[in-house]
mmCIF file of C-alpha atoms in Angstrom:
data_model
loop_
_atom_site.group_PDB
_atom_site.id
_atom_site.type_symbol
_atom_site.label_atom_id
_atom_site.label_comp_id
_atom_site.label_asym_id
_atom_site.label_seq_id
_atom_site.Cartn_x
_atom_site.Cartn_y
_atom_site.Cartn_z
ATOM 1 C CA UNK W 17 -72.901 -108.483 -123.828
ATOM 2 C CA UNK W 18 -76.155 -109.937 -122.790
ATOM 3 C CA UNK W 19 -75.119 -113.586 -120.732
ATOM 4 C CA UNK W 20 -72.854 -114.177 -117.530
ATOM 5 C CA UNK W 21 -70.566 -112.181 -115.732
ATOM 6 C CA UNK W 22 -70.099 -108.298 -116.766
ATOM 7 C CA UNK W 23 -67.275 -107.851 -118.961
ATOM 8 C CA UNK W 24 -64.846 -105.228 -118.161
ATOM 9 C CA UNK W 25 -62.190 -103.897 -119.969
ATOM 10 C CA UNK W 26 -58.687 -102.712 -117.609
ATOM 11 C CA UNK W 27 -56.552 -100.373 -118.945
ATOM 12 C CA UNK W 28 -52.509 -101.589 -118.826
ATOM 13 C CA UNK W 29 -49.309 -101.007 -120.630
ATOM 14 C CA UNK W 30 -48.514 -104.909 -119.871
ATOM 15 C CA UNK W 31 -50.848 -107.690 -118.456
ATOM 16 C CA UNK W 32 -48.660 -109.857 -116.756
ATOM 17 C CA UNK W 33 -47.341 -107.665 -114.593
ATOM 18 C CA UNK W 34 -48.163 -108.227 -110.435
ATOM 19 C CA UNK W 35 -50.104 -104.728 -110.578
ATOM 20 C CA UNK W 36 -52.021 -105.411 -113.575
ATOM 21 C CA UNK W 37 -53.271 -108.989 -111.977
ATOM 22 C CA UNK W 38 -54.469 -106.871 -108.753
ATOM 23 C CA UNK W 39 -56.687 -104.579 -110.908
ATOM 24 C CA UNK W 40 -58.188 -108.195 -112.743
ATOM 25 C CA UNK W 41 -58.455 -109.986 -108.724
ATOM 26 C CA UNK W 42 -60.306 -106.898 -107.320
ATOM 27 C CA UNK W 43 -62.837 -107.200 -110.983
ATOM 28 C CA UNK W 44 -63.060 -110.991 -110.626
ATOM 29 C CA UNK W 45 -64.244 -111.038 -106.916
ATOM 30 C CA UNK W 46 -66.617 -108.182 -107.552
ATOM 31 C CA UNK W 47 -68.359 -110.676 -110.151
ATOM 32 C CA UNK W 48 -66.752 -109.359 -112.987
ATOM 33 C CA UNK W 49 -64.966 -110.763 -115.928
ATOM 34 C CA UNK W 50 -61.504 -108.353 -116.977
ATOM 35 C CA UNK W 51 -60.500 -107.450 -120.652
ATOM 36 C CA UNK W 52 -56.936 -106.514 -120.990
ATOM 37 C CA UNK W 53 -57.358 -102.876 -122.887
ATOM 38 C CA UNK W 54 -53.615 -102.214 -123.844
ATOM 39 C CA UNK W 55 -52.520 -99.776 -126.293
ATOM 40 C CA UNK W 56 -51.878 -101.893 -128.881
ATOM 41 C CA UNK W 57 -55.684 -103.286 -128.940
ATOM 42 C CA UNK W 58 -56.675 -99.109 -128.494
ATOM 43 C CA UNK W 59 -54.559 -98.817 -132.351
ATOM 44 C CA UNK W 60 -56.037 -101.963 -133.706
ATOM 45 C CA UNK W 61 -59.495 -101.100 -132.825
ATOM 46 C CA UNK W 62 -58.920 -97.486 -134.849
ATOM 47 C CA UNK W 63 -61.745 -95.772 -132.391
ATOM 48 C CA UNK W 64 -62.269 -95.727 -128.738
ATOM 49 C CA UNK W 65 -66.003 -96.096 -129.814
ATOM 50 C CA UNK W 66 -65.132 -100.189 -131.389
ATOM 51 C CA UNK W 67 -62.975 -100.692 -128.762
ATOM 52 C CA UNK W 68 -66.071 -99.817 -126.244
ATOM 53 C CA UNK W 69 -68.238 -102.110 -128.001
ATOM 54 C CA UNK W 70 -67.237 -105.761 -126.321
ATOM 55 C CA UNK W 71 -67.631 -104.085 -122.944
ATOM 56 C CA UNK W 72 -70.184 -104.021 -120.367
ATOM 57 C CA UNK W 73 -67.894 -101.229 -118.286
ATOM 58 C CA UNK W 74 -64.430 -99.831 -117.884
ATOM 59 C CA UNK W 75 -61.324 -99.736 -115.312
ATOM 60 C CA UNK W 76 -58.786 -97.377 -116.346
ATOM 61 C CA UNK W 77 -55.719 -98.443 -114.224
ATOM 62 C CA UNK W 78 -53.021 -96.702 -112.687
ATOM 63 C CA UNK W 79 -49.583 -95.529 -114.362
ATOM 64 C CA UNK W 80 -47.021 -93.036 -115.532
ATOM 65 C CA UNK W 81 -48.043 -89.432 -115.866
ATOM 66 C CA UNK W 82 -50.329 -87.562 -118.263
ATOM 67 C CA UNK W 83 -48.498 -84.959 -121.141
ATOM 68 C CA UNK W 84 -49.398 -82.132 -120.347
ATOM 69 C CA UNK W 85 -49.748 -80.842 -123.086
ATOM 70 C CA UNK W 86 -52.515 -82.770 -123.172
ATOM 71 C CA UNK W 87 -54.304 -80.715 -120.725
ATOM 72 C CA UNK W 88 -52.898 -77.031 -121.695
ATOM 73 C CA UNK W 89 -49.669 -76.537 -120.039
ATOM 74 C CA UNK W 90 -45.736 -77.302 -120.721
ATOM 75 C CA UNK W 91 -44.179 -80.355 -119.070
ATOM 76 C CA UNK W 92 -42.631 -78.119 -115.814
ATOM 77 C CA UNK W 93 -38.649 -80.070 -115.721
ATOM 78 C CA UNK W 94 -36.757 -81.010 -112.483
ATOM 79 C CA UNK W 95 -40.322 -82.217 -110.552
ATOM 80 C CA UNK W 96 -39.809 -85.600 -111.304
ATOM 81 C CA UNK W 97 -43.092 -85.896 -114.357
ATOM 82 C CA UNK W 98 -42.969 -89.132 -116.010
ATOM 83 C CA UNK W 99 -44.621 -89.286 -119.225
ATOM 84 C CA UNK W 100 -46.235 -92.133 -120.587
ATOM 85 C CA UNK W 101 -47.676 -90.730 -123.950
ATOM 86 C CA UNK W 102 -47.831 -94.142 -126.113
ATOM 87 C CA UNK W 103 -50.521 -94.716 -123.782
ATOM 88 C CA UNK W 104 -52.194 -91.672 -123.148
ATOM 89 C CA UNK W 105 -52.378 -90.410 -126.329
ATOM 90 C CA UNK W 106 -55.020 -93.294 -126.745
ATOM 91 C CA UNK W 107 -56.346 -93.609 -123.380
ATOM 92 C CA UNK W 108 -57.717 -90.308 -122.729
ATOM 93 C CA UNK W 109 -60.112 -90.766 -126.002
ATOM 94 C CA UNK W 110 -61.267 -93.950 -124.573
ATOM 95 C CA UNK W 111 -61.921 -92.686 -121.202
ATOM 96 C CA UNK W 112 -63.575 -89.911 -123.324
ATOM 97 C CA UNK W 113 -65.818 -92.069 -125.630
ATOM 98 C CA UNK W 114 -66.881 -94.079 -122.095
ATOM 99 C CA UNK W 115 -68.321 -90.973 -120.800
ATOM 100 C CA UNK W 116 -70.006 -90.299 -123.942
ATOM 101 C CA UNK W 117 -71.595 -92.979 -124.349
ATOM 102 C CA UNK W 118 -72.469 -93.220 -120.494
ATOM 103 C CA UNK W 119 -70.613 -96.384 -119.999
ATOM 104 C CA UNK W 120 -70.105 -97.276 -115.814
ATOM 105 C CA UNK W 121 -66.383 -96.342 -115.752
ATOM 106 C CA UNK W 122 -63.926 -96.420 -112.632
ATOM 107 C CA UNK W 123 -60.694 -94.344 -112.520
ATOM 108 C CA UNK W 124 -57.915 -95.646 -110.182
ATOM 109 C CA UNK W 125 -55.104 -93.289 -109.346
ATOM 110 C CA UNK W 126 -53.876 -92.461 -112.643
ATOM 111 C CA UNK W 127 -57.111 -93.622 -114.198
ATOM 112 C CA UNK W 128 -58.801 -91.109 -111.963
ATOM 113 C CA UNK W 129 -56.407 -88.308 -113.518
ATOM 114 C CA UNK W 130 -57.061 -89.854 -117.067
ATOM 115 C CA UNK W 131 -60.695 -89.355 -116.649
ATOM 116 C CA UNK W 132 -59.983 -85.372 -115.536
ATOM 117 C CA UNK W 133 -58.311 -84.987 -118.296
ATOM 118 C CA UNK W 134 -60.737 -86.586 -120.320
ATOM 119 C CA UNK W 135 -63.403 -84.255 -119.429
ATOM 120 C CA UNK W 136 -61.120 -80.929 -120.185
ATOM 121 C CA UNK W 137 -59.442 -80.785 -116.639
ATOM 122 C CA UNK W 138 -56.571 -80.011 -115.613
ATOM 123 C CA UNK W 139 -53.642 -81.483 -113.251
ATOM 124 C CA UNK W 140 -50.977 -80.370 -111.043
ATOM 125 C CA UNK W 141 -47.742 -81.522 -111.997
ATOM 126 C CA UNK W 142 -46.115 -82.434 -108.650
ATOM 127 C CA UNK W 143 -47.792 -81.867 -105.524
ATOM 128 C CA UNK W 144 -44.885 -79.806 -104.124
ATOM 129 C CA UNK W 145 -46.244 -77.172 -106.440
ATOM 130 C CA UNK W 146 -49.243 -76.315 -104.365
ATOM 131 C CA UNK W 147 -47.060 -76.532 -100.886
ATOM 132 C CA UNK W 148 -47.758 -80.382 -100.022
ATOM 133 C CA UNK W 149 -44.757 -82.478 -99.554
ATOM 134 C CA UNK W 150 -45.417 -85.477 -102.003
ATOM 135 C CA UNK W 151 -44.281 -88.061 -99.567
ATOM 136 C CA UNK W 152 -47.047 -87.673 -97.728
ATOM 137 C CA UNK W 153 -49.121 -88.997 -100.869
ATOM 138 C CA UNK W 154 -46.184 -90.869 -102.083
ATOM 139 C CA UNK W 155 -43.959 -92.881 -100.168
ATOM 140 C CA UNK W 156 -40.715 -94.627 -100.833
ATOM 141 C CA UNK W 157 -41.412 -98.267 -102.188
ATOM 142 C CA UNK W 158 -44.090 -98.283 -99.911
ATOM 143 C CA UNK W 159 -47.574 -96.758 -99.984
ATOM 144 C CA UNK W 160 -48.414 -94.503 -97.440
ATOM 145 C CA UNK W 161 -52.187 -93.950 -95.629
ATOM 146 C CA UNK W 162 -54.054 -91.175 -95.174
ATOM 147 C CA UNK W 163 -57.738 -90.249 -93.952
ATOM 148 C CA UNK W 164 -60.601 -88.312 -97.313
ATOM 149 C CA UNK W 165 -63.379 -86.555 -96.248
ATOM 150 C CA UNK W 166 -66.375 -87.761 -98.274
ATOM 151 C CA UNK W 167 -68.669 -85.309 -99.321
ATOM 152 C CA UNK W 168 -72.165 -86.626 -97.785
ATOM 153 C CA UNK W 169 -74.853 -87.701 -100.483
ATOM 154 C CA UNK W 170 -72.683 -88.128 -103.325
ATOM 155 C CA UNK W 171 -71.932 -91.434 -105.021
ATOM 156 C CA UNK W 172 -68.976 -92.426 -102.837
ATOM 157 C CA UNK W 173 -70.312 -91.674 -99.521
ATOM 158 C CA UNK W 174 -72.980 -93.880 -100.644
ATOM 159 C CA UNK W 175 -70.416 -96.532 -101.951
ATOM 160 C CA UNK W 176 -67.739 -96.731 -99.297
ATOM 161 C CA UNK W 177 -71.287 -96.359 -96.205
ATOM 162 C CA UNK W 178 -69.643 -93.300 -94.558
ATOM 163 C CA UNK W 179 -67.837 -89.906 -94.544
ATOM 164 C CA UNK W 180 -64.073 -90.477 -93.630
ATOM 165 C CA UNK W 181 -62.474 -93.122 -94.989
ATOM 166 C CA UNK W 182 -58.349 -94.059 -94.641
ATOM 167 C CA UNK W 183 -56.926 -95.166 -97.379
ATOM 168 C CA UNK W 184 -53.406 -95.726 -98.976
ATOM 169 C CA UNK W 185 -51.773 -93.467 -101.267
ATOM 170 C CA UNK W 186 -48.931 -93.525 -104.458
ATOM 171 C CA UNK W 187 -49.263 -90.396 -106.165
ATOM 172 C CA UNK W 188 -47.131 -87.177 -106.726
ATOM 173 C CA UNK W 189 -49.748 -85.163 -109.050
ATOM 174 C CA UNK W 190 -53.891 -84.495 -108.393
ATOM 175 C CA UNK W 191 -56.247 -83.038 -110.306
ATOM 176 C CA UNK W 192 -56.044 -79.179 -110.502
ATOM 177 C CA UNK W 193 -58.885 -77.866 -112.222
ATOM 178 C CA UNK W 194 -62.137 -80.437 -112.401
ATOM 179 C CA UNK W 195 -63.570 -81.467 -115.992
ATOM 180 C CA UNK W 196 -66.827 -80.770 -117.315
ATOM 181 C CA UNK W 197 -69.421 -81.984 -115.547
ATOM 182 C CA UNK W 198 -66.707 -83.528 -112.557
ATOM 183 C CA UNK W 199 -67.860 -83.095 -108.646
ATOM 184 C CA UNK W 200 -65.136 -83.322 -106.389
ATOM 185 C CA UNK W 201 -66.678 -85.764 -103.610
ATOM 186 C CA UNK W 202 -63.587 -86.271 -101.320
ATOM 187 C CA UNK W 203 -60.272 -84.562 -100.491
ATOM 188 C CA UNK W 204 -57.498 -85.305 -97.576
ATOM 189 C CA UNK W 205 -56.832 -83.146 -94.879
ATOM 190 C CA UNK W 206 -54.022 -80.703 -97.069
ATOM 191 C CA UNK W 207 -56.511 -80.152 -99.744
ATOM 192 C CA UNK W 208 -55.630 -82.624 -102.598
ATOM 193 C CA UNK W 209 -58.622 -83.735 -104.407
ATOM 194 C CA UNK W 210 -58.871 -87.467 -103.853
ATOM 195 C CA UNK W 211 -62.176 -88.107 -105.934
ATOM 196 C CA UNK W 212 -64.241 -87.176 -108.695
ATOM 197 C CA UNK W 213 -67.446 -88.517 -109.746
ATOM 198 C CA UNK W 214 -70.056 -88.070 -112.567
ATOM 199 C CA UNK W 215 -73.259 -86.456 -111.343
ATOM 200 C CA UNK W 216 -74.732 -86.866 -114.765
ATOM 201 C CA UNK W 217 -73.772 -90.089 -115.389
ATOM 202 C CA UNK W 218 -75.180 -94.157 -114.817
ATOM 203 C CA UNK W 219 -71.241 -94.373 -112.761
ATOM 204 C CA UNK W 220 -68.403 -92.529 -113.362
ATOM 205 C CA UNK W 221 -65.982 -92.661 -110.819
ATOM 206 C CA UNK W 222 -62.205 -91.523 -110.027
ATOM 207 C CA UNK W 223 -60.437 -92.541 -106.678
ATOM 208 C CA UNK W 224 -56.445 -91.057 -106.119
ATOM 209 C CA UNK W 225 -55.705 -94.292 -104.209
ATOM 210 C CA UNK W 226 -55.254 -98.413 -104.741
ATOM 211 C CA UNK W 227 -58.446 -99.697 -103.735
ATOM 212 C CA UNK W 228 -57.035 -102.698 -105.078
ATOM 213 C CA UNK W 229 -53.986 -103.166 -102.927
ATOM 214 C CA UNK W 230 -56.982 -103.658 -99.631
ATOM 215 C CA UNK W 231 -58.906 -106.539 -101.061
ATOM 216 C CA UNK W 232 -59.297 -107.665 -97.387
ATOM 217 C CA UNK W 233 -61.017 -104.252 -96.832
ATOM 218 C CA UNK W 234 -65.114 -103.838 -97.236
ATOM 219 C CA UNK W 235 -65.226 -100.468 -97.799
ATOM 220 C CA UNK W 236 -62.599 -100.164 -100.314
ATOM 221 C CA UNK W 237 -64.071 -103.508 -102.481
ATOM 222 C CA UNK W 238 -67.292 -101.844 -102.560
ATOM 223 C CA UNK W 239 -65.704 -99.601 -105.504
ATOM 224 C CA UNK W 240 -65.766 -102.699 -107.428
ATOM 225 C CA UNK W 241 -68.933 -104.523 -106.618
ATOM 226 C CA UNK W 242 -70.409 -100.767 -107.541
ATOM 227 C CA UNK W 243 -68.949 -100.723 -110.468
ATOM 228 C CA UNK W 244 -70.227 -104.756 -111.604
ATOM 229 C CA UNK W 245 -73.446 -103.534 -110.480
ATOM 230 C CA UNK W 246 -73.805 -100.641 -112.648
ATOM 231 C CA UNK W 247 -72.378 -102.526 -115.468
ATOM 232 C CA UNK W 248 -74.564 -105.221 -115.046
ATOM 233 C CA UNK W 249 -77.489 -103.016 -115.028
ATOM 234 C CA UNK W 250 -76.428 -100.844 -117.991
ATOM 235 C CA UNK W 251 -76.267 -104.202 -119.557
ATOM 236 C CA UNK W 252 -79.917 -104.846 -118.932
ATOM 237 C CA UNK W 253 -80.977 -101.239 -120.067
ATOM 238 C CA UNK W 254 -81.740 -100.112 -116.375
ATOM 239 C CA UNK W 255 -80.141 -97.681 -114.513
#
């Protein structure tokens, strides 16, 4: 990739769905230019490393739940997990071979979880499992809003241009244990772990909520511009 706009790829089970065209809006007004990563193209491309190579930096997207078996544990029944293992069994090696290879990455929700995993973490299943009612992450139909605590000095503090931040919410599991190398850098008011980030790395990234449901908000499209920016610049060999 070495002329116009960054090229990122977005994780999605379908791209023509309403929630898939959010995540591609939120990249294209940053100054980015979306690749639909389905899959499919993950199984074509035989590696996560080939499929890496036509992309400046990666958005892994919201979706169904992570097997866990995936991250050491047995699928716990009656809490309501929804396994999407055609496309997890694929994603978490790319999210994998993007931290590798240093690649500026951005987890979203499920995409945040996906990169936990990645890095050897682990999950809790539902949220009622730590004593947190998951409506109060989760609502019905409709998202729900909540205040994170940003850790001062890390990557999102400097991001987002402040410490507590509301934001909206559609999520009945959060990460458990961190990966390797993962700094928890915000967390609501019961606890839950709302971000990760990358220390180590050019931009690595995970955020529990929809940044791209508040277009209309500056401090929640700053996760994208951040993101085209450190693409842009791993592009041109800088960091």
């Amino acid at each position: 990739m070495t002329d116009g706009a960054p090229r990122i790829g977005v994780t999605t089970n379908d791209p023509t769905t309403q929630t898939a065209r959010r995540y591609a809006a939120a990249v294209e007004a940053a100054g980015g230019k979306p690749a639909w990563i389905t899959p499919a193209d993950l199984r074509a491309a035989g590696d996560a490393g080939t499929a890496l190579r036509r992309l400046d930096g990666l958005l892994l997207s919201g979706g169904r739940d992570i097997d866990p078996r995936m991250y050491g544990e047995v699928l716990i029944p009656g809490i309501g997990v929804d396994v999407d293992a055609t496309r997890y069994e694929v994603e978490v090696l790319l999210a994998r071979a993007a931290l590798e290879e240093d690649m500026p990455v951005l987890g979203i929700c499920g995409g945040m979880q996906c990169l936990n995993v990645a890095s050897g973490g682990s999950l809790h299943q539902d949220l009622s499992l730590i004593g947190v009612n998951p409506a109060s992450h989760k609502g019905s139909g409709e998202m729900v809003y909540h205040i994170v605590r940003v850790v001062s000095a890390s990557l999102l503090a400097h991001v987002v241009s402040g410490e507590d931040l509301q934001v909206n919410s559609s999520h009945h599991q959060a990460v458990k244990r961190p990966g390797k190398g993962a700094a928890v850098t915000a967390s609501a008011v019961d606890g839950v772990i709302e971000t990760i980030e990358f220390p180590a790395s050019r931009f690595a990234i995970g955020v529990e909520w929809h940044p791209e449901r508040m277009p209309d908000v500056k401090r929640q499209s700053r996760l994208f511009r951040a993101l085209i920016a450190a693409a842009r610049a791993a592009r041109s060999g800088s960091r």
